[in-house]
Short mmCIF file of C-alpha atoms in Angstrom, two decimals:
data_model
loop_
_atom_site.label_atom_id
_atom_site.label_comp_id
_atom_site.label_asym_id
_atom_site.label_seq_id
_atom_site.Cartn_x
_atom_site.Cartn_y
_atom_site.Cartn_z
CA MET A 71 -22.30 18.97 -4.34
CA GLY A 72 -20.34 19.13 -1.12
CA ALA A 73 -16.77 20.35 -0.84
CA TYR A 74 -15.29 16.83 -0.86
CA LYS A 75 -17.11 16.04 -4.10
CA TYR A 76 -15.56 19.10 -5.76
CA ILE A 77 -12.07 17.98 -4.64
CA GLN A 78 -12.79 14.50 -5.98
CA GLU A 79 -13.81 15.90 -9.38
CA LEU A 80 -10.64 18.03 -9.48
CA TYR A 81 -8.46 14.94 -9.00
CA ARG A 82 -10.24 13.17 -11.85
CA LYS A 83 -8.91 15.82 -14.24
CA LYS A 84 -5.18 15.51 -13.54
CA GLN A 85 -4.26 16.89 -16.97
CA SER A 86 -6.07 20.20 -16.37
CA ASP A 87 -3.94 23.35 -16.03
CA VAL A 88 -4.82 23.79 -12.35
CA MET A 89 -3.93 20.22 -11.35
CA ARG A 90 -0.79 20.07 -13.47
CA PHE A 91 0.55 23.22 -11.83
CA LEU A 92 -0.53 22.14 -8.33
CA LEU A 93 1.00 18.67 -8.63
CA ARG A 94 4.24 20.05 -10.07
CA VAL A 95 4.67 22.47 -7.15
CA ARG A 96 3.72 19.83 -4.58
CA VAL A 97 6.09 17.21 -5.98
CA TRP A 98 8.93 19.76 -5.91
CA GLN A 99 8.20 20.38 -2.23
CA TYR A 100 8.02 16.64 -1.41
CA ARG A 101 11.40 16.05 -3.07
CA GLN A 102 13.06 18.38 -0.57
CA LEU A 103 11.74 16.36 2.39
CA ALA A 104 12.87 13.03 3.84
CA ALA A 105 11.89 9.79 2.07
CA VAL A 106 9.46 8.93 4.90
CA HIS A 107 8.06 11.84 6.89
CA ARG A 108 4.95 12.70 8.85
CA ALA A 109 2.41 15.00 7.23
CA SER A 110 0.44 17.36 9.44
CA ARG A 111 -2.80 16.63 7.55
CA PRO A 112 -3.86 14.64 4.48
CA THR A 113 -3.16 16.28 1.12
CA ARG A 114 -6.38 14.74 -0.22
CA PRO A 115 -8.91 14.86 2.66
CA ASP A 116 -11.71 13.47 0.48
CA LYS A 117 -9.69 10.39 -0.50
CA ALA A 118 -8.35 9.88 3.03
CA ARG A 119 -11.87 9.97 4.51
CA ARG A 120 -13.12 7.45 1.93
CA LEU A 121 -10.32 5.11 3.01
CA GLY A 122 -11.18 5.35 6.71
CA TYR A 123 -9.34 8.44 7.98
CA LYS A 124 -10.93 10.58 10.68
CA ALA A 125 -9.60 13.95 11.86
CA LYS A 126 -9.28 12.85 15.48
CA GLN A 127 -6.60 11.80 17.95
CA GLY A 128 -4.86 8.54 17.17
CA PHE A 129 -4.81 8.99 13.37
CA VAL A 130 -1.49 9.81 11.69
CA ILE A 131 -0.57 10.50 8.06
CA TYR A 132 2.88 9.56 6.73
CA ARG A 133 4.10 10.60 3.29
CA VAL A 134 6.50 8.27 1.43
CA ARG A 135 8.78 8.73 -1.56
CA ILE A 136 9.35 5.60 -3.68
CA ARG A 137 11.76 5.44 -6.60
CA ARG A 138 9.99 4.49 -9.82
CA GLY A 139 10.95 1.73 -12.24
CA GLY A 140 11.28 -2.04 -12.35
CA ARG A 141 13.19 -4.28 -9.99
CA LYS A 142 16.78 -5.10 -10.94
CA ARG A 143 17.89 -8.51 -9.71
CA PRO A 144 20.47 -8.10 -6.90
CA ALA A 145 23.17 -10.31 -8.45
CA PRO A 146 26.86 -9.46 -7.86
CA LYS A 147 28.59 -8.54 -11.16
CA GLY A 148 25.33 -9.38 -12.94
CA GLN A 149 26.28 -13.04 -12.70
CA VAL A 150 23.56 -15.57 -11.86
CA TYR A 151 25.20 -18.93 -11.21
CA GLY A 152 22.35 -21.04 -12.51
CA LYS A 153 20.31 -22.03 -15.51
CA PRO A 154 19.71 -19.75 -18.52
CA LYS A 155 16.05 -19.14 -17.56
CA SER A 156 17.14 -17.25 -14.43
CA VAL A 157 19.89 -15.28 -16.15
CA GLY A 158 17.83 -12.07 -16.50
CA ILE A 159 18.98 -9.03 -14.53
CA ASN A 160 17.42 -5.86 -15.93
CA GLN A 161 13.96 -6.23 -17.44
CA LEU A 162 12.33 -7.76 -14.36
CA LYS A 163 9.21 -6.34 -12.71
CA ASN A 164 8.38 -6.38 -9.03
CA GLN A 165 5.55 -8.67 -7.90
CA ARG A 166 4.18 -6.00 -5.55
CA SER A 167 3.16 -2.48 -6.52
CA LEU A 168 5.08 0.65 -5.50
CA GLN A 169 2.12 1.57 -3.28
CA ALA A 170 2.48 -1.74 -1.42
CA ILE A 171 6.20 -1.06 -0.94
CA ALA A 172 5.37 2.42 0.41
CA GLU A 173 3.02 0.92 3.02
CA GLU A 174 5.67 -1.62 3.98
CA ARG A 175 8.30 1.08 4.53
CA VAL A 176 6.00 3.06 6.81
CA GLY A 177 5.15 -0.12 8.71
CA ARG A 178 8.86 -0.75 9.29
CA LYS A 179 9.52 2.87 10.29
CA CYS A 180 6.54 3.12 12.69
CA GLN A 181 6.49 -0.27 14.40
CA GLY A 182 3.90 0.72 17.00
CA LEU A 183 1.31 2.02 14.51
CA ARG A 184 -1.13 0.02 12.39
CA VAL A 185 -1.30 0.72 8.65
CA MET A 186 -4.91 1.28 7.62
CA ASN A 187 -4.70 2.28 3.95
CA SER A 188 -2.84 4.52 1.49
CA TYR A 189 -3.36 6.64 -1.61
CA TRP A 190 -1.39 8.35 -4.42
CA VAL A 191 -0.54 12.05 -4.06
CA GLY A 192 1.88 12.75 -6.91
CA GLN A 193 4.71 11.58 -9.12
CA ASP A 194 7.51 12.82 -11.35
CA SER A 195 10.02 11.08 -13.63
CA SER A 196 11.98 9.55 -10.73
CA TYR A 197 9.58 9.13 -7.80
CA LYS A 198 6.05 8.29 -6.80
CA PHE A 199 4.60 9.79 -3.63
CA PHE A 200 1.99 8.11 -1.43
CA GLU A 201 0.32 9.06 1.83
CA VAL A 202 -0.26 6.24 4.30
CA ILE A 203 -3.01 6.38 6.93
CA CYS A 204 -1.77 4.96 10.25
CA VAL A 205 -3.58 4.38 13.52
CA ASP A 206 -2.24 4.27 17.08
CA PRO A 207 -3.84 1.10 18.53
CA PHE A 208 -3.16 2.12 22.14
CA HIS A 209 -4.88 5.51 22.03
CA THR A 210 -8.11 5.57 24.00
CA ALA A 211 -9.88 7.56 21.26
CA ILE A 212 -9.19 4.66 18.88
CA ARG A 213 -9.90 1.87 21.35
CA HIS A 214 -13.31 3.38 22.18
CA ASP A 215 -14.33 4.04 18.56
CA PRO A 216 -16.49 1.13 17.29
CA ASP A 217 -15.64 1.97 13.65
CA VAL A 218 -11.87 1.71 14.10
CA GLN A 219 -11.26 -0.48 17.16
CA TRP A 220 -10.91 -3.62 14.99
CA LEU A 221 -7.39 -2.37 14.19
CA CYS A 222 -6.45 -2.75 17.87
CA LYS A 223 -6.68 -6.56 17.76
CA PRO A 224 -3.33 -8.38 17.91
CA VAL A 225 -3.99 -10.13 14.57
CA MET A 226 -3.91 -6.72 12.85
CA LYS A 227 -0.18 -6.23 13.52
CA HIS A 228 1.69 -5.43 10.28
CA ARG A 229 -1.21 -5.99 7.90
CA GLU A 230 0.89 -4.39 5.15
CA MET A 231 3.56 -7.12 5.44
CA ARG A 232 1.03 -9.94 5.14
CA GLY A 233 -0.95 -8.75 2.13
CA LEU A 234 -4.04 -7.64 4.04
CA THR A 235 -4.27 -3.96 3.05
CA SER A 236 -6.01 -2.93 -0.16
CA ALA A 237 -2.75 -2.25 -2.07
CA THR A 238 -0.92 -5.38 -0.90
CA LYS A 239 -3.93 -7.64 -1.52
CA LYS A 240 -3.88 -6.90 -5.26
CA SER A 241 -0.67 -8.90 -5.82
CA ARG A 242 -2.04 -12.05 -4.17
CA GLY A 243 -4.14 -13.09 -7.17
CA LEU A 244 -7.39 -13.31 -5.21
CA GLY A 245 -10.73 -13.11 -6.99
CA LYS A 246 -13.60 -15.08 -8.46
CA GLY A 247 -14.16 -16.59 -11.87
CA HIS A 248 -11.92 -17.19 -14.86
CA GLY A 249 -8.27 -16.37 -14.30
CA TYR A 250 -8.38 -16.78 -10.52
CA SER A 251 -8.25 -20.58 -10.29
CA LYS A 252 -4.74 -20.55 -8.79
CA THR A 253 -5.99 -19.10 -5.48
CA ILE A 254 -9.15 -21.15 -4.84
CA GLY A 255 -9.18 -22.00 -1.14
CA GLY A 256 -7.70 -18.77 0.23
CA SER A 257 -4.22 -18.38 -1.28
CA ARG A 258 -1.70 -19.80 -3.74
CA HIS A 259 -0.12 -21.92 -1.02
CA ALA A 260 -3.45 -23.24 0.25
CA CYS A 261 -4.52 -24.13 -3.30
CA TRP A 262 -1.23 -25.90 -4.03
CA LYS A 263 -1.29 -27.74 -0.71
CA ARG A 264 -4.83 -29.00 -1.23
CA ARG A 265 -4.00 -30.34 -4.69
CA ASN A 266 -0.70 -31.94 -3.65
CA MET A 267 -1.58 -33.63 -0.36
CA GLN A 268 -3.15 -37.03 0.00
CA GLU A 269 -5.76 -37.04 2.76
CA MET A 270 -6.67 -40.37 4.33
CA HIS A 271 -9.53 -41.17 6.69
CA ARG A 272 -8.38 -42.46 10.04
CA LYS A 273 -10.74 -45.46 9.89
CA ARG A 274 -10.62 -46.91 6.37
#
């Protein structure tokens, strides 16, 4: 086995004494830093490389701290002026995962970079920590690399906001087979539109 395979096997045993100690120390260190900060190198090089990272110019790693827990409805005084079905405030869950929110925050912070992917690096009772792989689309090393230059296209701006990264895609309900009938035709909106619009032939 190569070195990356050993690291991968280590991370599969998160309850082992070594990993529990390592993660506890790391999470303590991350808590002292800013909520969104640049990391000098990936904490998990094996995972980063599997998600497309290369140790070359133009690639950047940002580490993000996201507060854990559900999503409380932002209603002043806890008062929803509506019907009883929308009266809930506290036991609501967010539609998007915390990882998707982490990618979004990095995308907002680093407007000029493109978000490629992200992965989990640690958590405690209050926070989850993710590292986000970003790419500079104007760097010549990126623009000349056939494996990565697809990110330089204008349509790849803010993929994380539009549900195109791996983490953000999971909340869109895309898939095949039973249980995915609501998104046949590309998306929920496309599926709804197709079923609710009357199409007429021009000559009829």
